[in-house]
Coordinates of C-alpha atoms (C1' of nucleotides) in Angstrom, one line a residue:
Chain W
X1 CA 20.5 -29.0 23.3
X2 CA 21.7 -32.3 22.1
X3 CA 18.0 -34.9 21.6
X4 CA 15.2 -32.0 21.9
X5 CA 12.2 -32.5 20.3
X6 CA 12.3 -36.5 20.7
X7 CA 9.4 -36.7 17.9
X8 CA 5.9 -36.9 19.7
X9 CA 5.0 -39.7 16.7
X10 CA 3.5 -42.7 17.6
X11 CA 4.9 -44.9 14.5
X12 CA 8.1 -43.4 14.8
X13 CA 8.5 -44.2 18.7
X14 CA 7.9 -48.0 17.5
X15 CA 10.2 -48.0 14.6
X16 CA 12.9 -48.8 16.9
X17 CA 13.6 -52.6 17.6
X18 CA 15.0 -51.2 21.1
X19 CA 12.4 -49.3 21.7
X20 CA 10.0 -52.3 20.8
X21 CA 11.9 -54.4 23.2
X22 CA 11.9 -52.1 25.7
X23 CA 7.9 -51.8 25.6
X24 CA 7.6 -55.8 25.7
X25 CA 9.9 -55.6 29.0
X26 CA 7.4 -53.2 30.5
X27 CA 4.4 -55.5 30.3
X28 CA 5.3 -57.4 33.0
X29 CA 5.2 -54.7 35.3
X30 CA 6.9 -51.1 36.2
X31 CA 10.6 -51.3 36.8
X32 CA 13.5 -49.0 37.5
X33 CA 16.3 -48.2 34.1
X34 CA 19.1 -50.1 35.7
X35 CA 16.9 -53.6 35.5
X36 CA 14.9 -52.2 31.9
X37 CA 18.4 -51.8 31.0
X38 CA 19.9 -55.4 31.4
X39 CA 19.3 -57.2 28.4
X40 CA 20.5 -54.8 26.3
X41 CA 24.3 -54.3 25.1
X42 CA 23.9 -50.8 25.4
X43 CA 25.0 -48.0 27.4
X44 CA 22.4 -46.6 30.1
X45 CA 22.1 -43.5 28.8
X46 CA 21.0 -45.2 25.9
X47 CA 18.3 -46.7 27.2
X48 CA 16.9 -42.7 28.9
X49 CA 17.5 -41.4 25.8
X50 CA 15.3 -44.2 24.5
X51 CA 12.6 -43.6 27.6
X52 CA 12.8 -40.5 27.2
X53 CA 11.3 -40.9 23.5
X54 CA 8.5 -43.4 24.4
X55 CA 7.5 -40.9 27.0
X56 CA 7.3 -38.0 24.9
X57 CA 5.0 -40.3 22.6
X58 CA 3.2 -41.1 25.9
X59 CA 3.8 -44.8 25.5
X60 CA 5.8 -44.9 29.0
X61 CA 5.3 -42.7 32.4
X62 CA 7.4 -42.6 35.5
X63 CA 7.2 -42.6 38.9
X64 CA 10.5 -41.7 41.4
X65 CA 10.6 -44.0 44.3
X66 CA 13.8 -42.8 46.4
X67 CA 17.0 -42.9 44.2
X68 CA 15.5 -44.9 41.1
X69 CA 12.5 -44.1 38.8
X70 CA 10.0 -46.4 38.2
X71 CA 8.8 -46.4 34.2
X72 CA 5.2 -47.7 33.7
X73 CA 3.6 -49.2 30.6
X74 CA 1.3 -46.5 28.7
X75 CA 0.0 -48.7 25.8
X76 CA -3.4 -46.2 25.3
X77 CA -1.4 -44.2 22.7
X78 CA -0.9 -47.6 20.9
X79 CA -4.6 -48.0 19.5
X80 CA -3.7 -45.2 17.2
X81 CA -1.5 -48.2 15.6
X82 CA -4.3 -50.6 15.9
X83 CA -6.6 -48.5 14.0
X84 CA -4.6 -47.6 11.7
X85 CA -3.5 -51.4 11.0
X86 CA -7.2 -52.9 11.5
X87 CA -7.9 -50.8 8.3
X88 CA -5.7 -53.4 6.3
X89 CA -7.4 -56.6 7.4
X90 CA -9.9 -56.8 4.8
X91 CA -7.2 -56.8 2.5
X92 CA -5.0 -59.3 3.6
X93 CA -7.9 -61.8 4.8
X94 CA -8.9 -61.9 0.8
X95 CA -5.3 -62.8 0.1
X96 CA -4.6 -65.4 2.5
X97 CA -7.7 -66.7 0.7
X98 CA -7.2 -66.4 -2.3
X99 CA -4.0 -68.2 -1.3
X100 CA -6.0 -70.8 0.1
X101 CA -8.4 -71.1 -2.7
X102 CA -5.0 -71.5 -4.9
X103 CA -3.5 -74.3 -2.8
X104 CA -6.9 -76.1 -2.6
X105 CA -7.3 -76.2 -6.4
X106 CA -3.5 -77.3 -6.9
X107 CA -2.2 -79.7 -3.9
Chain K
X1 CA 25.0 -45.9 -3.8
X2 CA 22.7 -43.1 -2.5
X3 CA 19.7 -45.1 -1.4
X4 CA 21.2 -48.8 -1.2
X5 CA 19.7 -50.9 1.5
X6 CA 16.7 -49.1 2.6
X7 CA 15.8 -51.1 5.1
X8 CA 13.5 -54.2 5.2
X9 CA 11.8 -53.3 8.5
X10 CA 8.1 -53.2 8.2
X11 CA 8.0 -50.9 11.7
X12 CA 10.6 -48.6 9.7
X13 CA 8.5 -48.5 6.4
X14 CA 5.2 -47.3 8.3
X15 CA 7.1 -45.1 10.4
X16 CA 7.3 -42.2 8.1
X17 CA 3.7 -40.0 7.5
X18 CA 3.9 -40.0 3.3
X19 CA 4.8 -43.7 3.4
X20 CA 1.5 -44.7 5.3
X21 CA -0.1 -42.0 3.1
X22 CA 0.6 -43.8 0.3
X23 CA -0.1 -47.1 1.6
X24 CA -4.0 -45.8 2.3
X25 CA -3.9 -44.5 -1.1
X26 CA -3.3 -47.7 -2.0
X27 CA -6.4 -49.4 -0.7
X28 CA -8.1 -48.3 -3.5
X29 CA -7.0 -50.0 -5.6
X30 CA -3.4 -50.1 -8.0
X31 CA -1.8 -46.9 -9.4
X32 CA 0.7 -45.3 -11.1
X33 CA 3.4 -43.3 -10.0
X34 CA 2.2 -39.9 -11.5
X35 CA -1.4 -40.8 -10.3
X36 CA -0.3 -42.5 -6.7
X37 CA 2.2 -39.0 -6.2
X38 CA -0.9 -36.0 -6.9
X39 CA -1.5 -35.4 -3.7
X40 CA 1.7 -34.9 -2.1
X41 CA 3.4 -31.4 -2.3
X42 CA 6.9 -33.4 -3.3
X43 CA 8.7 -34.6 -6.2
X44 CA 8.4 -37.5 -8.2
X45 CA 11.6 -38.8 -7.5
X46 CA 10.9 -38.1 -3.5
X47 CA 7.6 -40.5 -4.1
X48 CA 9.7 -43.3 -6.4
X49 CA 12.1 -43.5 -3.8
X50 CA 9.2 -44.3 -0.7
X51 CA 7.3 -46.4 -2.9
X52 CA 11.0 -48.4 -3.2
X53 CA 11.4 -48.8 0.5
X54 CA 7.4 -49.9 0.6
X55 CA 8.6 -52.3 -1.4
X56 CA 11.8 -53.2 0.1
X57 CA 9.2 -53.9 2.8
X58 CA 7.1 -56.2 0.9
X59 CA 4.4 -53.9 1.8
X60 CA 3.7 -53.1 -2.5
X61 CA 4.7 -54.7 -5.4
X62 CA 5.0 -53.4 -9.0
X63 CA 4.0 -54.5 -12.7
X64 CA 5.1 -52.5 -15.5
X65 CA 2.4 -51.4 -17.9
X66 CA 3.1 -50.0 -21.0
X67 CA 5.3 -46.8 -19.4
X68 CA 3.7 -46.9 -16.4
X69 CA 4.4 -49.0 -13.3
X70 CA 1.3 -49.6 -11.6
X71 CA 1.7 -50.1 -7.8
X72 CA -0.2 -52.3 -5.8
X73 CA -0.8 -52.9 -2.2
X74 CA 0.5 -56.0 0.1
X75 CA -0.8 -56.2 2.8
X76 CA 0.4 -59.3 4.4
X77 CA 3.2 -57.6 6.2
X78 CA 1.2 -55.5 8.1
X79 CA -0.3 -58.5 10.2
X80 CA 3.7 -58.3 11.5
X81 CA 2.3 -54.9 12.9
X82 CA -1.0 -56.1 13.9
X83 CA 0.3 -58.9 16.1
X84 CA 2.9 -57.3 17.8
X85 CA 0.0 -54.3 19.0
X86 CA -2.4 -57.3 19.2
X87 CA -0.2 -57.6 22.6
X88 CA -1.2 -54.8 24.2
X89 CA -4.8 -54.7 23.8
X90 CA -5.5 -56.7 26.9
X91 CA -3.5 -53.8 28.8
X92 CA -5.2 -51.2 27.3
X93 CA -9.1 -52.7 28.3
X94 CA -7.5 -52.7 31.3
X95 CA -6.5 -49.0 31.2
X96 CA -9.7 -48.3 30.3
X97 CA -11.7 -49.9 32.1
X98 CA -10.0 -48.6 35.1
X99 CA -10.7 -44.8 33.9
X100 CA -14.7 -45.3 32.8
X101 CA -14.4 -47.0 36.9
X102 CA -13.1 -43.7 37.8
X103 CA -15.0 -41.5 36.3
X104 CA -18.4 -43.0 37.2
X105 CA -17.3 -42.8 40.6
X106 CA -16.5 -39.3 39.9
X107 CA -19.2 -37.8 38.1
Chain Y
dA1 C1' 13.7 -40.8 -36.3
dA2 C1' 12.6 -37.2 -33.2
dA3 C1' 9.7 -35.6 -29.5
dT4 C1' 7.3 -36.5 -25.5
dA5 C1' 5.8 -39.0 -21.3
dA6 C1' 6.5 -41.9 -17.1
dT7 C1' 9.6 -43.3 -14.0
dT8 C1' 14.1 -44.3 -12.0
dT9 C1' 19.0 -43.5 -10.9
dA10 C1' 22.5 -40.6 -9.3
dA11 C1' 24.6 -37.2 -6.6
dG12 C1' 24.4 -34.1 -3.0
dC13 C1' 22.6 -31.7 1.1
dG14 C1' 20.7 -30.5 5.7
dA15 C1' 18.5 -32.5 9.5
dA16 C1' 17.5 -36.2 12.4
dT17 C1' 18.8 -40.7 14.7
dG18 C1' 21.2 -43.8 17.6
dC19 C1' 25.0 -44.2 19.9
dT20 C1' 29.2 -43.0 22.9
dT21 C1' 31.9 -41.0 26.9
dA22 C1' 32.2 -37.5 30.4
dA23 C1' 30.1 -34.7 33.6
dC24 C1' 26.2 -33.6 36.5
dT25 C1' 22.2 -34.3 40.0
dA26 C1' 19.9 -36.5 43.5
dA27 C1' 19.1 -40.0 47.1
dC28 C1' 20.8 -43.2 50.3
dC29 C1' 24.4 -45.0 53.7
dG30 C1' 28.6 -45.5 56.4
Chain A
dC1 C1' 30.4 -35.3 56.0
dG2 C1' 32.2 -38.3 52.0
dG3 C1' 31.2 -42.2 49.2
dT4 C1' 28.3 -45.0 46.5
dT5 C1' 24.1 -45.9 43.7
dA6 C1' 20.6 -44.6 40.1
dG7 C1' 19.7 -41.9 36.6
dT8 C1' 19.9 -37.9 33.5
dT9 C1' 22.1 -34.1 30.7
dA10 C1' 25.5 -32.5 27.7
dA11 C1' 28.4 -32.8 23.8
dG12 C1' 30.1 -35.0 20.0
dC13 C1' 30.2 -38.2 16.1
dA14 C1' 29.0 -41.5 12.3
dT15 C1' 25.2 -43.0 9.9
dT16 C1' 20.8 -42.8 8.0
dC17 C1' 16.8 -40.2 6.3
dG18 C1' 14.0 -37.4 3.4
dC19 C1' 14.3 -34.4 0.2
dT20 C1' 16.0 -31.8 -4.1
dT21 C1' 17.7 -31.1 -9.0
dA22 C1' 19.8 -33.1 -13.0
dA23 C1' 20.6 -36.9 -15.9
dA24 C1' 19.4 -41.4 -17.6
dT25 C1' 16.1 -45.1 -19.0
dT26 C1' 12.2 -47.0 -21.3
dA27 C1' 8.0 -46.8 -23.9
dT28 C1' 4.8 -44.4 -26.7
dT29 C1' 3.4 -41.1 -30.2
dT30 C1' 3.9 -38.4 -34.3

DNA sequence: AAATAATTTAAGCGAATGCTTAACTAACCG
DNA sequence: CGGTTAGTTAAGCATTCGCTTAAATTATTT
């Protein structure tokens, strides 16, 4: 087998700008590979191999409907990111201030 | 060059397990290499070379100390991270909300 | 000055990643 | 049926990744 595993990981699924793009594309609405496909210069297989990846991380399901197959936004696995991120607020809030304290004290 | 570039991408810096390891490590405050590496069952070297991409990333920054480089954490990248999920949370209420519908009509 | 400690740099290696082209499968249409 | 459309699977390839061990660098200690 050629791309077996696909990695399951969340943060790894996102790591790709492509893949990124591809999960922006799908928050307007399902949609068929062909028209997921069109912005990007790449080939169509490509872009399955790419599906195929977000799927396996659960971040993308699909429907058939006759000859094409509908891929749907999954974002649920995408709080895991959140979390993980919102756990690093704290920290940058108290720079930004203390960025904002330093500007204040020498405009 | 055997580690030249090692790419600037935030989404490719958190994408790796040790690397977000270390970042949590992190929160507590700056560290050392030798102190920053304890818990991982890898080398020295494998840790120097993460904590280069991390800050490749702007995600850590280092001041030497006598023979030590302590490492600390910066965060302010992360809100890269945090925005671009920040996109999704409306879909996954949604998502959500549609399943607790779902199941209290299916008890 | 020699020895030791903390860390990085260098070189190399196997595995994974992102792509390509070619071949395949499945659904629709004349 | 035969041809076209939509998509995936397969195979191969170059590059990157994550790691290792060995050597180099820099700072401290004796």
């Amino acid at each position: 087998m050629s791309r077996p595993v696909a990695s399951a990981d969340i943060f790894q699924a996102i790591a790709d700008p492509t893949r990124r793009a591809i999960l922006d594309r799908l928050r307007s609405g399902e949609q068929p590979v062909k028209q997921l496909a069109e912005p990007f210069e790449m080939s169509l297989p490509a872009i399955s191999q790419h599906l195929q990846i977000l799927c396996n991380a659960g971040l993308v399901s699909q429907q058939k409907s006759g000859r094409q197959r509908l891929y749907r936004l999954n974002p649920i696995p995408l709080r895991q990111v959140s979390e993980w991120v919102a756990r690093y607020e704290p920290f940058w809030q108290q720079k930004l201030d203390a960025l904002g304290d330093y500007l204040e004290e020498n405009p």
